[in-house]
Amino acid sequence: MTISIPTQSAALPFILPDFACITPDSVRASAAAGMAQLRAEWDAIARNPEAASEENTLVALGRAGLDFETGLGVGYTMMSSIGGAEWDAVQAELMPQISALYDSLWMNDGIYERLAALEAPEDPEAERLLTEYLKDFRLRGIELDAEGRERLKELNAALSSGETEFEQRTVTARDAAALHITDRTELAGLDDETIDSLAHAATERGLEGWLIPPISP
């Protein structure tokens, strides 16, 4: 299943996202489809009746979730660059779901057992990939008992909530720190291209004149 929401567009060079087509609702739909797809891909690997092999376990894991990760990256870009009530609502809605999803994936005993059953690959890159997967599973709680896993899920949910709040406050503070210019003479010395971009920034915020965003460190 491929995500059909316009987070990607083959019509653009280098498969760049068509940001003009992306809306909060499209990101919601994309994330929902992507999470379902990712969960199904991992479940299929865990339930594969064949003995674990590099191809049906290690390679399959590497391929799983590519559509979801691409769409999620686009969504993060919109949330962190635009912000506002609509995008904040999307972020607050999706982040707990994504945190819970990754908890369920990295605590999937079936996947971990298949990885642990693999012999060390001869290819050094495949060997490194296997080592990293096993380490990630352990770091994300696979060896914890039921009580420990539940506690880790609670901590991950709290971290996700805190990160979301911090990111939203950062975007709000950044927007508030932008300098609104209404007198063109104050832009003396800037080239036309820069002035046009500042005018565009103001227009996007519903303002007349020019808007100078704060400089990132």
GROMACS .gro file of C-alpha atoms in nm:
model
  217
    1MET     CA    1   0.000   0.000   0.000
    2THR     CA    2   0.137   0.339  -0.096
    3ILE     CA    3   0.032   0.659   0.076
    4SER     CA    4  -0.171   0.857  -0.174
    5ILE     CA    5  -0.171   1.191   0.009
    6PRO     CA    6   0.031   1.451  -0.188
    7THR     CA    7   0.333   1.453   0.041
    8GLN     CA    8   0.544   1.363  -0.261
    9SER     CA    9   0.511   1.449  -0.627
   10ALA     CA   10   0.694   1.283  -0.914
   11ALA     CA   11   0.628   1.599  -1.116
   12LEU     CA   12   0.882   1.789  -0.908
   13PRO     CA   13   1.260   1.744  -0.946
   14PHE     CA   14   1.429   1.501  -0.704
   15ILE     CA   15   1.088   1.384  -0.577
   16LEU     CA   16   1.058   1.701  -0.371
   17PRO     CA   17   0.736   1.745  -0.171
   18ASP     CA   18   0.473   1.967  -0.330
   19PHE     CA   19   0.429   2.183  -0.021
   20ALA     CA   20   0.158   2.391  -0.187
   21CYS     CA   21  -0.071   2.085  -0.180
   22ILE     CA   22  -0.010   1.992   0.183
   23THR     CA   23  -0.275   2.074   0.442
   24PRO     CA   24  -0.329   1.971   0.804
   25ASP     CA   25  -0.595   1.723   0.691
   26SER     CA   26  -0.367   1.569   0.429
   27VAL     CA   27  -0.094   1.521   0.689
   28ARG     CA   28  -0.345   1.356   0.923
   29ALA     CA   29  -0.458   1.118   0.650
   30SER     CA   30  -0.100   1.049   0.540
   31ALA     CA   31   0.011   0.972   0.896
   32ALA     CA   32  -0.286   0.742   0.961
   33ALA     CA   33  -0.221   0.546   0.641
   34GLY     CA   34   0.153   0.537   0.705
   35MET     CA   35   0.119   0.412   1.062
   36ALA     CA   36  -0.118   0.136   0.954
   37GLN     CA   37   0.119   0.038   0.674
   38LEU     CA   38   0.424   0.035   0.901
   39ARG     CA   39   0.248  -0.174   1.164
   40ALA     CA   40   0.132  -0.422   0.898
   41GLU     CA   41   0.483  -0.452   0.753
   42TRP     CA   42   0.640  -0.526   1.091
   43ASP     CA   43   0.361  -0.771   1.182
   44ALA     CA   44   0.416  -0.954   0.854
   45ILE     CA   45   0.785  -0.993   0.930
   46ALA     CA   46   0.716  -1.114   1.284
   47ARG     CA   47   0.459  -1.371   1.167
   48ASN     CA   48   0.653  -1.500   0.868
   49PRO     CA   49   0.643  -1.882   0.900
   50GLU     CA   50   0.977  -1.917   0.721
   51ALA     CA   51   1.298  -1.935   0.920
   52ALA     CA   52   1.459  -1.596   0.974
   53SER     CA   53   1.700  -1.490   0.700
   54GLU     CA   54   1.876  -1.171   0.601
   55GLU     CA   55   1.626  -1.114   0.321
   56ASN     CA   56   1.299  -1.184   0.501
   57THR     CA   57   1.397  -1.018   0.828
   58LEU     CA   58   1.692  -0.778   0.811
   59VAL     CA   59   1.631  -0.646   0.460
   60ALA     CA   60   1.254  -0.645   0.510
   61LEU     CA   61   1.291  -0.429   0.821
   62GLY     CA   62   1.512  -0.187   0.632
   63ARG     CA   63   1.246  -0.145   0.366
   64ALA     CA   64   0.952  -0.113   0.605
   65GLY     CA   65   0.805   0.229   0.668
   66LEU     CA   66   0.976   0.424   0.390
   67ASP     CA   67   0.652   0.591   0.281
   68PHE     CA   68   0.565   0.671   0.641
   69GLU     CA   69   0.904   0.824   0.720
   70THR     CA   70   0.892   1.038   0.406
   71GLY     CA   71   0.541   1.164   0.477
   72LEU     CA   72   0.623   1.220   0.843
   73GLY     CA   73   0.925   1.429   0.751
   74VAL     CA   74   0.707   1.654   0.539
   75GLY     CA   75   0.456   1.688   0.822
   76TYR     CA   76   0.730   1.781   1.069
   77THR     CA   77   0.853   2.047   0.828
   78MET     CA   78   0.509   2.207   0.807
   79MET     CA   79   0.457   2.198   1.184
   80SER     CA   80   0.798   2.343   1.268
   81SER     CA   81   0.809   2.606   0.995
   82ILE     CA   82   0.449   2.730   0.989
   83GLY     CA   83   0.295   2.653   1.325
   84GLY     CA   84  -0.033   2.814   1.427
   85ALA     CA   85  -0.347   2.667   1.579
   86GLU     CA   86  -0.422   2.419   1.299
   87TRP     CA   87  -0.074   2.275   1.275
   88ASP     CA   88  -0.034   2.273   1.654
   89ALA     CA   89  -0.354   2.067   1.677
   90VAL     CA   90  -0.222   1.817   1.422
   91GLN     CA   91   0.107   1.784   1.607
   92ALA     CA   92  -0.063   1.741   1.945
   93GLU     CA   93  -0.288   1.474   1.794
   94LEU     CA   94  -0.026   1.275   1.606
   95MET     CA   95   0.277   1.275   1.835
   96PRO     CA   96   0.122   1.055   2.109
   97GLN     CA   97   0.002   0.812   1.842
   98ILE     CA   98   0.346   0.792   1.682
   99SER     CA   99   0.516   0.747   2.019
  100ALA     CA  100   0.281   0.460   2.106
  101LEU     CA  101   0.333   0.304   1.763
  102TYR     CA  102   0.711   0.297   1.798
  103ASP     CA  103   0.680   0.154   2.149
  104SER     CA  104   0.475  -0.134   2.010
  105LEU     CA  105   0.720  -0.193   1.725
  106TRP     CA  106   1.040  -0.190   1.930
  107MET     CA  107   0.883  -0.413   2.194
  108ASN     CA  108   0.779  -0.672   1.933
  109ASP     CA  109   0.922  -0.996   2.069
  110GLY     CA  110   0.866  -1.180   1.741
  111ILE     CA  111   1.086  -0.942   1.544
  112TYR     CA  112   1.358  -0.942   1.810
  113GLU     CA  113   1.365  -1.322   1.823
  114ARG     CA  114   1.404  -1.341   1.445
  115LEU     CA  115   1.692  -1.094   1.452
  116ALA     CA  116   1.859  -1.275   1.741
  117ALA     CA  117   1.832  -1.603   1.550
  118LEU     CA  118   2.028  -1.471   1.250
  119GLU     CA  119   2.387  -1.576   1.207
  120ALA     CA  120   2.636  -1.295   1.175
  121PRO     CA  121   2.620  -1.184   0.808
  122GLU     CA  122   2.937  -1.207   0.603
  123ASP     CA  123   2.878  -0.864   0.453
  124PRO     CA  124   3.016  -0.602   0.697
  125GLU     CA  125   2.734  -0.356   0.626
  126ALA     CA  126   2.468  -0.619   0.693
  127GLU     CA  127   2.653  -0.724   1.009
  128ARG     CA  128   2.658  -0.364   1.130
  129LEU     CA  129   2.287  -0.325   1.050
  130LEU     CA  130   2.202  -0.637   1.249
  131THR     CA  131   2.413  -0.519   1.543
  132GLU     CA  132   2.241  -0.179   1.542
  133TYR     CA  133   1.893  -0.331   1.526
  134LEU     CA  134   1.963  -0.559   1.822
  135LYS     CA  135   2.107  -0.269   2.019
  136ASP     CA  136   1.808  -0.046   1.939
  137PHE     CA  137   1.565  -0.315   2.053
  138ARG     CA  138   1.747  -0.350   2.384
  139LEU     CA  139   1.769   0.026   2.437
  140ARG     CA  140   1.399   0.062   2.361
  141GLY     CA  141   1.291  -0.190   2.623
  142ILE     CA  142   1.267  -0.533   2.463
  143GLU     CA  143   1.438  -0.701   2.760
  144LEU     CA  144   1.219  -0.532   3.024
  145ASP     CA  145   0.945  -0.719   3.208
  146ALA     CA  146   0.581  -0.622   3.161
  147GLU     CA  147   0.591  -0.363   3.440
  148GLY     CA  148   0.912  -0.212   3.306
  149ARG     CA  149   0.769  -0.187   2.957
  150GLU     CA  150   0.461  -0.005   3.078
  151ARG     CA  151   0.674   0.239   3.275
  152LEU     CA  152   0.892   0.303   2.971
  153LYS     CA  153   0.584   0.370   2.759
  154GLU     CA  154   0.467   0.626   3.016
  155LEU     CA  155   0.806   0.798   3.008
  156ASN     CA  156   0.813   0.802   2.628
  157ALA     CA  157   0.464   0.952   2.619
  158ALA     CA  158   0.570   1.224   2.865
  159LEU     CA  159   0.881   1.300   2.659
  160SER     CA  160   0.675   1.320   2.340
  161SER     CA  161   0.431   1.560   2.506
  162GLY     CA  162   0.713   1.776   2.640
  163GLU     CA  163   0.892   1.788   2.306
  164THR     CA  164   0.571   1.887   2.129
  165GLU     CA  165   0.503   2.169   2.374
  166PHE     CA  166   0.862   2.293   2.345
  167GLU     CA  167   0.857   2.289   1.965
  168GLN     CA  168   0.526   2.474   1.950
  169ARG     CA  169   0.647   2.740   2.194
  170THR     CA  170   0.965   2.777   1.990
  171VAL     CA  171   0.770   2.838   1.668
  172THR     CA  172   0.542   3.087   1.845
  173ALA     CA  173   0.839   3.272   1.994
  174ARG     CA  174   1.017   3.278   1.659
  175ASP     CA  175   0.714   3.426   1.485
  176ALA     CA  176   0.670   3.685   1.760
  177ALA     CA  177   1.034   3.792   1.725
  178ALA     CA  178   1.000   3.870   1.352
  179LEU     CA  179   1.051   4.238   1.267
  180HIS     CA  180   0.764   4.398   1.073
  181ILE     CA  181   0.878   4.683   0.844
  182THR     CA  182   0.631   4.923   0.680
  183ASP     CA  183   0.877   5.185   0.558
  184ARG     CA  184   1.078   5.066   0.256
  185THR     CA  185   1.356   5.313   0.328
  186GLU     CA  186   1.447   5.101   0.628
  187LEU     CA  187   1.544   4.827   0.383
  188ALA     CA  188   1.805   5.041   0.210
  189GLY     CA  189   2.106   4.835   0.108
  190LEU     CA  190   1.917   4.509   0.055
  191ASP     CA  191   1.897   4.363  -0.296
  192ASP     CA  192   1.563   4.330  -0.475
  193GLU     CA  193   1.550   3.951  -0.436
  194THR     CA  194   1.584   3.976  -0.058
  195ILE     CA  195   1.325   4.254  -0.038
  196ASP     CA  196   1.082   4.046  -0.244
  197SER     CA  197   1.130   3.749  -0.012
  198LEU     CA  198   1.062   3.968   0.291
  199ALA     CA  199   0.747   4.102   0.126
  200HIS     CA  200   0.636   3.745   0.059
  201ALA     CA  201   0.696   3.656   0.424
  202ALA     CA  202   0.474   3.946   0.529
  203THR     CA  203   0.201   3.848   0.285
  204GLU     CA  204   0.199   3.492   0.421
  205ARG     CA  205   0.131   3.637   0.767
  206GLY     CA  206  -0.146   3.861   0.633
  207LEU     CA  207   0.063   4.174   0.675
  208GLU     CA  208   0.153   4.460   0.448
  209GLY     CA  209   0.512   4.567   0.399
  210TRP     CA  210   0.802   4.339   0.483
  211LEU     CA  211   0.874   4.085   0.754
  212ILE     CA  212   1.226   4.002   0.871
  213PRO     CA  213   1.246   3.672   1.059
  214PRO     CA  214   1.496   3.623   1.341
  215ILE     CA  215   1.832   3.482   1.234
  216SER     CA  216   1.890   3.125   1.346
  217PRO     CA  217   2.213   3.071   1.539
   0.00000   0.00000   0.00000
